Rosetta silent file (secondary structure, phi, psi, omega in degrees, C-alpha in Angstrom):
SEQUENCE: XXXXXXXXXXXXXXXXXXXXXXXXXXXXXXXXXXXXXXXXXXXXXXXXXXXXXXXXXXXXXXXXXXXXXXXXXXXXXXXXXXXXXXXXXXXXXXXXXXXXXXXXXXXXXXXXXXXXXXXXXXXXXXXXXXXXXXXXXXXXXXXXXXXXXXXXXXXXXXXXXXXXXXXXXXXXXXXXXXXXXXXXXXXXXXXXXXXXXXXXXXXXXXXXXXXXXXXXXXXXXXXXXXXXXXXXXXXXXXXXXXXXXXXXXXXXXXXXXXXXXXXXXX
SCORE:     score description
SCORE:     0.000 S_00000001
   1 L     0.000  118.203 -176.344   23.622   10.051  -13.301 S_00000001
   2 L   -75.461  142.616 -179.705   22.804    6.322  -13.425 S_00000001
   3 L  -105.021   -5.298 -178.332   21.252    4.866  -16.584 S_00000001
   4 L   -71.009  157.510 -178.442   20.132    1.511  -15.202 S_00000001
   5 L   -59.142  151.446  173.916   16.386    0.915  -14.764 S_00000001
   6 L   -59.577  142.343  178.906   14.740    2.091  -11.571 S_00000001
   7 E  -113.044  109.076 -174.965   14.702   -0.626   -8.911 S_00000001
   8 E  -105.858  122.107  178.162   11.446   -0.586   -6.981 S_00000001
   9 E   -81.831  134.856  177.635   11.100   -2.610   -3.808 S_00000001
  10 E  -114.662  124.392  175.158    7.759   -4.331   -3.195 S_00000001
  11 E   -65.444  148.376 -176.583    6.806   -5.378    0.306 S_00000001
  12 L   -86.297  143.069  163.244    5.809   -9.024    0.511 S_00000001
  13 E   -79.643  146.610  179.796    2.396  -10.430    1.247 S_00000001
  14 E  -115.539  137.600  173.655    2.647  -13.205    3.854 S_00000001
  15 E  -121.246  104.150 -175.574    0.727  -16.480    3.935 S_00000001
  16 L   -84.332  -29.689  178.022    1.207  -18.108    7.326 S_00000001
  17 L  -118.312   99.871 -172.434   -1.306  -20.942    6.851 S_00000001
  18 L   -87.902  129.421  176.824   -0.787  -22.402    3.418 S_00000001
  19 L   -55.488  140.661 -174.606   -3.583  -24.507    1.853 S_00000001
  20 H   -57.507  -33.669 -176.570   -2.562  -28.159    1.660 S_00000001
  21 H   -66.475  -15.429  177.862   -3.062  -28.283   -2.108 S_00000001
  22 H   -81.940  -16.015  172.166   -0.152  -25.880   -2.585 S_00000001
  23 L    83.152   19.103  179.501    2.232  -28.435   -1.119 S_00000001
  24 L  -116.589   66.862 -174.604    4.062  -26.296    1.474 S_00000001
  25 L   -62.463  125.351  176.063    3.089  -28.064    4.695 S_00000001
  26 L    71.233   16.058 -177.422    3.977  -26.058    7.793 S_00000001
  27 L  -110.987  162.288  173.000    5.702  -23.323    5.770 S_00000001
  28 L  -109.267  134.033  178.423    5.164  -19.568    5.384 S_00000001
  29 E  -103.794  142.526  171.324    4.963  -18.077    1.898 S_00000001
  30 E  -119.366  128.733 -169.705    6.038  -14.576    0.911 S_00000001
  31 E  -152.461  170.676  173.661    4.577  -13.458   -2.403 S_00000001
  32 L  -133.348  155.916  179.676    3.335  -10.632   -4.607 S_00000001
  33 L   -84.805  133.959 -168.382    0.266  -10.212   -6.793 S_00000001
  34 H   -56.213  -47.302 -174.775    1.119  -10.401  -10.492 S_00000001
  35 H   -65.364  -26.047  177.667   -0.622   -7.268  -11.806 S_00000001
  36 H   -63.231  -48.504  178.705    1.150   -5.172   -9.146 S_00000001
  37 H   -68.104  -41.924 -177.587    4.565   -6.146  -10.516 S_00000001
  38 H   -64.165  -36.246  178.001    3.483   -5.955  -14.163 S_00000001
  39 H   -58.216  -43.531  179.268    2.140   -2.417  -13.680 S_00000001
  40 H   -71.337  -45.291 -177.276    5.584   -1.282  -12.531 S_00000001
  41 H   -64.388  -29.074  179.272    7.501   -3.297  -15.116 S_00000001
  42 L   -62.728  -18.458  178.409    5.389   -1.830  -17.926 S_00000001
  43 L   -97.598   11.765  177.059    7.157    1.485  -17.203 S_00000001
  44 L    82.873    6.307  177.908   10.620   -0.045  -17.629 S_00000001
  45 L   -92.532  156.964  175.676   11.324   -0.300  -13.893 S_00000001
  46 E   -92.554  132.924  178.214   12.443   -3.453  -12.115 S_00000001
  47 E  -103.458  116.899 -173.649   10.059   -4.852   -9.482 S_00000001
  48 E  -125.484  116.904 -179.220   11.971   -6.544   -6.660 S_00000001
  49 E   -75.601  137.227  179.412   10.219   -8.133   -3.679 S_00000001
  50 E  -102.485  108.966 -178.435   11.791   -7.444   -0.285 S_00000001
  51 L   -74.511  158.452  175.247   11.442  -10.502    1.982 S_00000001
  52 L  -107.955  163.207  174.432   11.011  -10.306    5.724 S_00000001
  53 L  -113.204  120.012  176.190   12.605  -12.344    8.484 S_00000001
  54 L   -80.964  177.405 -178.087   10.265  -13.840   11.063 S_00000001
  55 L   -65.355  -22.551 -178.006   11.214  -14.725   14.635 S_00000001
  56 L  -106.162   21.751 -177.716   11.932  -18.305   13.519 S_00000001
  57 L   -62.561  144.282  179.841   13.974  -17.398   10.430 S_00000001
  58 L   -79.820  -12.862  178.044   16.832  -19.724    9.604 S_00000001
  59 L   -98.822  125.919  179.103   19.019  -16.731    8.670 S_00000001
  60 L   -63.599  133.034 -175.851   20.418  -14.799   11.620 S_00000001
  61 H   -59.308  -31.462 -178.573   19.125  -11.229   11.510 S_00000001
  62 H   -65.923  -16.522 -179.742   22.617   -9.854   12.118 S_00000001
  63 H   -86.968  -12.143 -177.294   23.682  -11.269    8.733 S_00000001
  64 L  -124.424  121.723 -177.016   21.034   -9.299    6.833 S_00000001
  65 L  -110.426  123.815  179.405   20.906   -5.522    7.056 S_00000001
  66 H   -55.786  -35.005 -178.266   17.794   -3.631    5.979 S_00000001
  67 H   -59.960  -28.426  177.391   19.978   -0.709    4.981 S_00000001
  68 H   -62.306  -39.413  176.304   21.425   -2.856    2.196 S_00000001
  69 H   -68.927  -42.797 -179.547   17.974   -3.036    0.587 S_00000001
  70 H   -61.111  -42.267 -179.757   17.363    0.673    1.128 S_00000001
  71 H   -65.932  -37.274 -176.645   20.698    1.533   -0.504 S_00000001
  72 H   -73.618  -37.844 -170.021   20.032   -0.760   -3.474 S_00000001
  73 L   -93.783  156.013 -177.754   16.448    0.282   -4.188 S_00000001
  74 L   -99.034  -12.934 -179.709   15.088    3.573   -5.539 S_00000001
  75 E  -173.967  167.768 -176.882   11.652    3.462   -3.903 S_00000001
  76 E  -127.788  133.163  172.681    9.211    1.339   -1.932 S_00000001
  77 E  -121.208  135.504 -176.580    5.692    0.211   -2.784 S_00000001
  78 E  -106.141  124.489 -179.022    3.452   -1.457   -0.204 S_00000001
  79 L   -75.764  167.891  170.998    0.969   -4.096   -1.353 S_00000001
  80 L   -79.440 -169.412  176.643   -2.568   -4.640   -0.147 S_00000001
  81 L   137.023 -138.476 -171.991   -3.668   -7.694    1.816 S_00000001
  82 L   -61.326  157.768  174.693   -4.379   -8.630    5.433 S_00000001
  83 L   -56.102  154.204  168.984   -5.818   -6.281    8.052 S_00000001
  84 L   -81.803  132.657 -179.023   -3.466   -4.103   10.089 S_00000001
  85 L   -66.883  128.492 -178.525   -3.335   -5.434   13.661 S_00000001
  86 H   -58.602  -25.116  178.236   -5.096   -2.992   16.022 S_00000001
  87 H   -63.124  -20.231  178.072   -2.279   -3.301   18.583 S_00000001
  88 H   -66.312  -23.389  177.474   -0.166   -1.297   16.127 S_00000001
  89 H  -122.594   29.886  169.622   -2.288    1.749   16.979 S_00000001
  90 L    77.840   23.193  179.691   -2.934    0.996   20.643 S_00000001
  91 L  -123.240  159.573  171.297   -6.252   -0.873   20.432 S_00000001
  92 L   -94.256  146.102  177.912   -7.456   -4.402   21.096 S_00000001
  93 L   -60.140  132.504  178.080   -9.184   -6.246   18.243 S_00000001
  94 L   -72.591  -25.991  175.215  -12.960   -5.853   18.472 S_00000001
  95 L  -140.337  150.205 -179.538  -13.319   -9.319   16.938 S_00000001
  96 H   -57.511  -35.595 -177.475  -10.784  -12.172   16.632 S_00000001
  97 H   -72.893   -6.676  177.268  -10.974  -12.105   12.845 S_00000001
  98 H  -102.594   20.315 -178.129   -9.784   -8.470   12.851 S_00000001
  99 L   -72.202  -21.666  175.661   -6.500   -9.343   14.560 S_00000001
 100 L    71.014 -156.500 -176.205   -4.584   -8.798   11.307 S_00000001
 101 L  -129.519   90.769 -175.764   -0.964   -9.761   10.665 S_00000001
 102 H   -65.576  -34.204  177.991    1.361   -8.274   13.288 S_00000001
 103 H   -59.857  -47.846  179.929    4.450   -9.914   11.775 S_00000001
 104 H   -67.487  -39.047  179.720    3.820   -8.192    8.467 S_00000001
 105 H   -56.527  -50.128 -177.246    2.893   -4.899   10.154 S_00000001
 106 H   -63.659  -41.106  178.817    6.201   -4.664   12.005 S_00000001
 107 H   -62.814  -44.871 -177.233    8.194   -5.618    8.927 S_00000001
 108 H   -73.943  -34.629  176.000    6.483   -3.042    6.709 S_00000001
 109 H   -64.531  -38.084  176.405    6.662   -0.228    9.264 S_00000001
 110 H   -61.505  -40.967  176.728   10.391   -0.896    9.530 S_00000001
 111 H   -63.091  -47.446  179.895   10.613   -0.581    5.739 S_00000001
 112 H   -56.176  -49.812 -177.031    8.591    2.651    5.727 S_00000001
 113 H   -62.067  -39.585 -178.383   10.776    4.222    8.407 S_00000001
 114 H   -69.355  -41.794 -179.732   14.009    3.210    6.660 S_00000001
 115 H   -70.714  -38.525  177.034   12.976    4.518    3.243 S_00000001
 116 H   -63.380  -42.742  179.411   11.618    7.773    4.688 S_00000001
 117 H   -61.879  -31.668  179.731   14.868    8.267    6.630 S_00000001
 118 L   -84.577   -3.765 -178.846   16.790    7.778    3.372 S_00000001
 119 L    72.695   23.862 -179.563   14.597   10.303    1.565 S_00000001
 120 L  -102.944  144.976 -171.022   13.365    7.685   -0.902 S_00000001
 121 E   -67.337  146.371  179.064    9.718    7.633   -2.062 S_00000001
 122 E  -128.263  130.943 -178.484    7.096    5.403   -0.463 S_00000001
 123 E  -131.885  115.747 -178.099    3.770    4.555   -2.114 S_00000001
 124 E  -108.637  138.140 -178.976    1.157    2.502   -0.235 S_00000001
 125 E  -118.349  128.492  177.029   -1.882    0.810   -1.741 S_00000001
 126 L    55.898 -104.640  175.281   -4.995   -0.206    0.255 S_00000001
 127 H   -55.280  -40.019 -179.889   -3.456   -1.871    3.341 S_00000001
 128 H   -61.445  -38.372  175.388   -0.234    0.027    2.534 S_00000001
 129 H   -60.952  -45.068  179.420   -2.160    3.308    2.634 S_00000001
 130 H   -66.067  -40.541 -177.105   -3.558    2.388    6.048 S_00000001
 131 H   -69.770  -33.598  173.755   -0.166    1.282    7.371 S_00000001
 132 H   -57.976  -44.147  178.960    1.474    4.562    6.337 S_00000001
 133 H   -60.305  -43.752  179.392   -1.113    6.313    8.487 S_00000001
 134 H   -66.029  -39.707 -179.495   -0.339    4.011   11.427 S_00000001
 135 H   -61.224  -27.709  179.022    3.423    4.435   10.940 S_00000001
 136 L   -99.343   19.798  172.337    2.979    8.190   11.435 S_00000001
 137 L    92.115    8.354  179.481    0.924    7.739   14.619 S_00000001
 138 L   -86.431  179.305  179.655   -2.596    7.542   13.206 S_00000001
 139 L  -130.226  170.320 -178.284   -5.335    5.002   13.880 S_00000001
 140 E  -124.149  157.223  163.312   -7.811    2.952   11.867 S_00000001
 141 E   -80.730  121.766 -178.798  -11.446    1.978   11.941 S_00000001
 142 L   -66.562  -29.955  175.576  -11.275   -1.767   12.526 S_00000001
 143 L  -154.630  117.945 -171.030  -14.506   -2.189   10.573 S_00000001
 144 H   -59.110  -51.723 -173.743  -16.144    0.739    8.829 S_00000001
 145 H   -71.179  -25.731  177.579  -19.789   -0.313    8.995 S_00000001
 146 H   -73.122  -44.233 -172.579  -19.501   -1.464   12.628 S_00000001
 147 H   -92.708  -13.940  174.502  -17.861    1.704   13.934 S_00000001
 148 L  -133.030   75.782 -178.152  -19.615    4.178   11.667 S_00000001
 149 L   -53.988  139.982 -179.185  -23.214    2.958   11.301 S_00000001
 150 L    93.955  -13.249  176.914  -24.887    4.210    8.156 S_00000001
 151 L   -75.043  148.263  178.693  -21.646    4.299    6.184 S_00000001
 152 L   -62.826  156.996  170.861  -21.611    2.413    2.905 S_00000001
 153 L   -78.335  128.618 -178.973  -19.959   -1.007    2.706 S_00000001
 154 L   -98.223    9.846  178.485  -16.569   -0.605    1.058 S_00000001
 155 L  -145.096  143.003  173.798  -16.148   -4.285    0.308 S_00000001
 156 L  -138.862  110.677 -172.548  -18.175   -6.954   -1.466 S_00000001
 157 L   -60.074  -35.458 -178.331  -16.570  -10.399   -1.402 S_00000001
 158 L   -75.096  -44.010 -177.776  -18.418  -11.600   -4.487 S_00000001
 159 L   -75.378  -29.163 -178.808  -17.859   -8.499   -6.626 S_00000001
 160 H    51.331 -119.585 -173.556  -14.255   -8.039   -5.382 S_00000001
 161 H   -78.766   -0.214  172.433  -12.481   -5.424   -7.559 S_00000001
 162 H   -83.987  -15.889  176.115  -15.657   -4.691   -9.525 S_00000001
 163 L   -69.726  131.085 -172.832  -17.126   -3.102   -6.363 S_00000001
 164 E  -150.992  168.212  175.179  -16.603    0.629   -6.746 S_00000001
 165 E  -157.956  171.309  179.480  -17.660    4.117   -5.690 S_00000001
 166 E   -89.409  152.206  173.469  -16.945    7.747   -6.530 S_00000001
 167 E  -125.428  162.877  170.105  -14.324    9.894   -4.824 S_00000001
 168 E  -120.320  138.956 -179.157  -13.694   13.626   -4.609 S_00000001
 169 E   -92.802  139.070 -179.028  -10.194   15.077   -4.833 S_00000001
 170 L   -67.521  120.137 -179.895   -9.091   17.732   -2.357 S_00000001
 171 L   -56.563  137.575  178.556   -8.880   21.080   -4.211 S_00000001
 172 L    82.877   -3.820 -179.247   -5.340   22.403   -4.425 S_00000001
 173 L   -81.633  164.076  175.919   -3.755   19.025   -3.600 S_00000001
 174 H   -61.804  -39.443 -179.914   -1.034   17.302   -5.600 S_00000001
 175 H   -63.883  -40.829  177.869   -3.501   14.540   -6.461 S_00000001
 176 H   -63.043  -35.940  178.010   -6.000   17.055   -7.814 S_00000001
 177 H   -68.129  -38.456  178.760   -3.245   18.534   -9.978 S_00000001
 178 H   -64.625  -30.548 -176.671   -2.338   15.088  -11.332 S_00000001
 179 L  -116.121   43.341 -178.012   -5.978   14.525  -12.254 S_00000001
 180 L   -60.583  -27.033 -177.738   -6.894   18.008  -13.432 S_00000001
 181 L   -98.835    4.827 -179.448   -8.797   16.537  -16.387 S_00000001
 182 L   -74.205  156.336  175.427  -10.654   13.854  -14.399 S_00000001
 183 L   -64.308  163.583 -177.155  -14.449   14.066  -13.940 S_00000001
 184 L   -60.838  -31.035 -178.833  -15.691   15.653  -10.678 S_00000001
 185 L  -128.766   71.882 -179.114  -16.546   12.257   -9.155 S_00000001
 186 L   -66.666  153.140 -177.726  -14.126    9.682  -10.635 S_00000001
 187 E   -95.759  139.271  174.437  -14.726    6.010   -9.884 S_00000001
 188 E  -133.137  156.907  175.969  -12.296    3.760   -7.991 S_00000001
 189 E   -74.734  166.824 -173.957  -12.514    0.145   -6.867 S_00000001
 190 L  -146.030  110.760 -173.639  -13.174   -0.625   -3.205 S_00000001
 191 L  -136.354   50.628 -175.028  -11.803   -3.758   -1.490 S_00000001
 192 L  -149.103  146.115  173.743  -11.475   -2.850    2.193 S_00000001
 193 L  -112.589  -12.956  172.508  -13.432   -3.020    5.443 S_00000001
 194 L   -98.172  161.704  179.037  -10.886   -1.021    7.472 S_00000001
 195 E  -160.496  165.482  178.164  -10.147    2.659    6.891 S_00000001
 196 E   -66.693  134.428  174.704   -8.250    5.598    8.334 S_00000001
 197 L  -106.815  -85.186  176.898   -9.791    7.058   11.493 S_00000001
 198 L   -85.472  127.055 -176.307   -7.376    9.482   13.195 S_00000001
 199 L   -72.540  138.607  179.643   -4.932   10.971   10.692 S_00000001
 200 L   -70.249  161.861 -177.464   -1.224   10.442   11.348 S_00000001
 201 L   -61.549  129.164  176.480    1.199   13.289   12.099 S_00000001
 202 L    83.733   -5.572 -178.314    2.128   15.360    9.052 S_00000001
 203 E   -89.642  144.724  176.367   -0.360   13.623    6.759 S_00000001
 204 E  -124.385  150.626 -179.538   -2.953   15.485    4.701 S_00000001
 205 E   -85.119  130.487  179.415   -6.062   14.125    2.990 S_00000001
 206 E  -113.034  -12.237  175.849   -6.040   14.227   -0.811 S_00000001
 207 E  -160.303  150.413  176.471   -9.251   12.327   -1.577 S_00000001
 208 E  -135.574  159.381  168.711  -12.414   11.096    0.157 S_00000001
 209 E   -57.561  132.035 -174.516  -15.369    8.901   -0.683 S_00000001
 210 L   -65.468  -20.145 -176.069  -17.731   11.272   -2.476 S_00000001
 211 L  -110.621  -41.929 -175.661  -20.712   10.235   -0.355 S_00000001
 212 L  -108.668   -3.083  173.695  -19.621    9.091    3.114 S_00000001
 213 L    80.818    4.149  177.529  -16.326   10.987    3.474 S_00000001
 214 L   -55.892  135.633 -179.068  -14.076    7.962    4.114 S_00000001
 215 E   -67.980  126.339 -175.318  -10.426    8.969    3.582 S_00000001
 216 E  -116.232  -14.938  177.678   -9.261    7.546    0.248 S_00000001
 217 E  -155.057  141.068  179.045   -5.850    9.180   -0.335 S_00000001
 218 E  -135.178  160.256  175.647   -3.156   10.737    1.863 S_00000001
 219 E  -148.905  141.791  176.111    0.200   12.438    1.397 S_00000001
 220 E   -79.432  137.007 -174.660    2.846   13.499    3.887 S_00000001
 221 L   -81.407  -11.978 -174.561    3.270   17.249    3.939 S_00000001
 222 L  -140.702  -19.058 -171.271    6.982   17.246    4.779 S_00000001
 223 L   -91.385   45.459 -178.977    8.642   13.798    4.576 S_00000001
 224 L    69.751 -147.445 -179.373    9.429   13.767    0.858 S_00000001
 225 L   -89.715  101.357  174.673    7.261   11.536   -1.332 S_00000001
 226 E  -134.062  108.656 -170.861    5.040    9.486    1.003 S_00000001
 227 E  -133.406  142.827  173.691    1.661    8.726   -0.559 S_00000001
 228 E  -136.516  142.508  172.966   -1.166    6.278    0.083 S_00000001
 229 E  -128.937  141.653 -175.227   -4.367    5.471   -1.797 S_00000001
 230 L   -77.542  -26.256  179.903   -7.151    3.261   -0.482 S_00000001
 231 L   -86.712  175.345  178.173   -8.064    1.770   -3.859 S_00000001
 232 L  -104.837   91.931 -179.342   -6.011   -0.599   -6.030 S_00000001
 233 H   -64.598  -25.514  179.085   -4.843    1.446   -9.039 S_00000001
 234 H   -64.996  -22.611  175.729   -3.022   -1.596  -10.453 S_00000001
 235 H   -84.295  -11.529  175.049   -6.479   -3.131  -11.010 S_00000001
 236 L   -86.352  -15.794 -172.866   -7.496    0.023  -12.949 S_00000001
 237 L   -49.063  123.050  178.112   -4.582   -0.387  -15.331 S_00000001
 238 L    68.924   20.561  174.329   -5.834   -0.076  -18.932 S_00000001
 239 L  -108.653  129.980 -178.584   -9.464    0.420  -17.841 S_00000001
 240 L   -88.889  -10.235 -177.296  -11.250    3.485  -19.158 S_00000001
 241 L   -96.968    9.010  177.035  -14.189    3.217  -16.734 S_00000001
 242 L  -131.560  164.609  177.389  -12.073    3.843  -13.607 S_00000001
 243 L   -56.447  128.358 -176.677   -9.699    6.610  -12.504 S_00000001
 244 L   -54.537  128.812 -178.808   -6.579    6.334  -14.662 S_00000001
 245 L   -77.271  -24.278 -167.450   -3.819    4.492  -12.792 S_00000001
 246 H   -65.086  -44.392 -178.297   -0.930    5.982  -14.735 S_00000001
 247 H   -56.091  -37.420  178.720   -0.551    9.499  -13.236 S_00000001
 248 H   -62.420  -49.557 -177.412   -0.057    8.013   -9.759 S_00000001
 249 H   -69.987  -41.275  178.976    2.659    5.590  -10.807 S_00000001
 250 H   -60.092  -40.072  179.463    4.398    8.048  -13.136 S_00000001
 251 H   -64.636  -42.546  177.441    4.543   10.592  -10.298 S_00000001
 252 H   -63.101  -47.423 -178.843    6.053    8.009   -7.949 S_00000001
 253 H   -65.683  -35.082  175.700    8.630    6.848  -10.512 S_00000001
 254 H   -62.374  -42.323  178.408    9.530   10.458  -11.306 S_00000001
 255 H   -64.637  -38.929  179.071   10.193   11.044   -7.602 S_00000001
 256 H   -64.760  -42.531  179.788   12.311    7.880   -7.436 S_00000001
 257 H   -68.599  -40.034  179.065   14.409    8.931  -10.429 S_00000001
 258 H   -63.146  -40.955  178.894   14.822   12.475   -9.138 S_00000001
 259 H   -65.085  -41.157 -179.355   15.999   11.161   -5.759 S_00000001
 260 H   -67.113  -42.536 -179.105   18.494    8.800   -7.404 S_00000001
 261 H   -68.007  -25.324 -179.118   19.879   11.483   -9.711 S_00000001
 262 H   -84.215  -15.541 -176.123   20.264   13.889   -6.791 S_00000001
 263 L   -72.997  143.986  176.945   22.186   11.367   -4.662 S_00000001
 264 L   -64.933  148.031  179.931   25.988   11.722   -4.520 S_00000001
 265 L   -62.801  139.741 -179.068   27.944    9.165   -6.491 S_00000001
 266 L   -70.456    0.000    0.000   28.964    6.125   -4.457 S_00000001
C-alpha cells in the first residue's frame, strides 16, 4: 500500500491564438485554472497537468507514450473551457463560432479512454462532463436556447460564475446519497451554452436543472468511477450559498485511493 500523495492528472486547456500582450507570438499555450488545482491540492493530493501533442509538435509522438501517464497517475480530472466540436458527435457546426476545439477534444477523449481502460477514476467538469458523454457515444445541444426554445439561458457573460440556478438530484443515485442533507433544490453555478442531448451508452443521469430539465450530472453505470457535472464545483469551494463542492471531490479521491491500493505491486 503506497503512502505517497495521490497524483491527479488534469487535462490541459489550450490557447491556440495567444493575445499579443502575453508575449507568445505564434505559439500555443497549455494551461490550467488556478482554483481547479488548489481545490485538489487542499486535500493533500498532487495536481499534475497532462500536456497534449499537436500535429506540429516538436517531440515525436513515438517517444511519448500515453500509458506512461496513465501508469503514473491515480485519476483524471477534465477541466472546463472551449466548446466540444460537433464533428465529435457526427454533426456540422450550426454556426462558425460553435466549431469548438477539435485538437483538445481528440486529446481528452484519448485520455478518457485510457484511464477507463486502466480502471482509474475520471471526473469531468462542465466541458469535461459534456466530453465524457460524447466519448461514450452521446451527443450535445450545440446551443441550448437555439435548439430548445423556451429553455432558460445557462450562461451570462457579465455575471460569469455568479449566474446560477437550482438543480434536482435523481432519487436513489450516488449523487443523491452524497448530498443526503442538501436542500431539495440546491444552487449551482451555470457557465455553459452547450449541454447533453442524447445520453451516451452506459451513462445515467444524476441531476437535472430543477426547472427546464437540462442534464446537470452523469455517472457511468458500469465503467468504474466515471462522473461528470455541468457546473464548476471548484468555484463553489468554501461558499455556503452553493452546493458544497467537497463531497464530489472526496468521493473521487476515495475512488482513486481505493484503485491504487487494490493494484498489484509493481
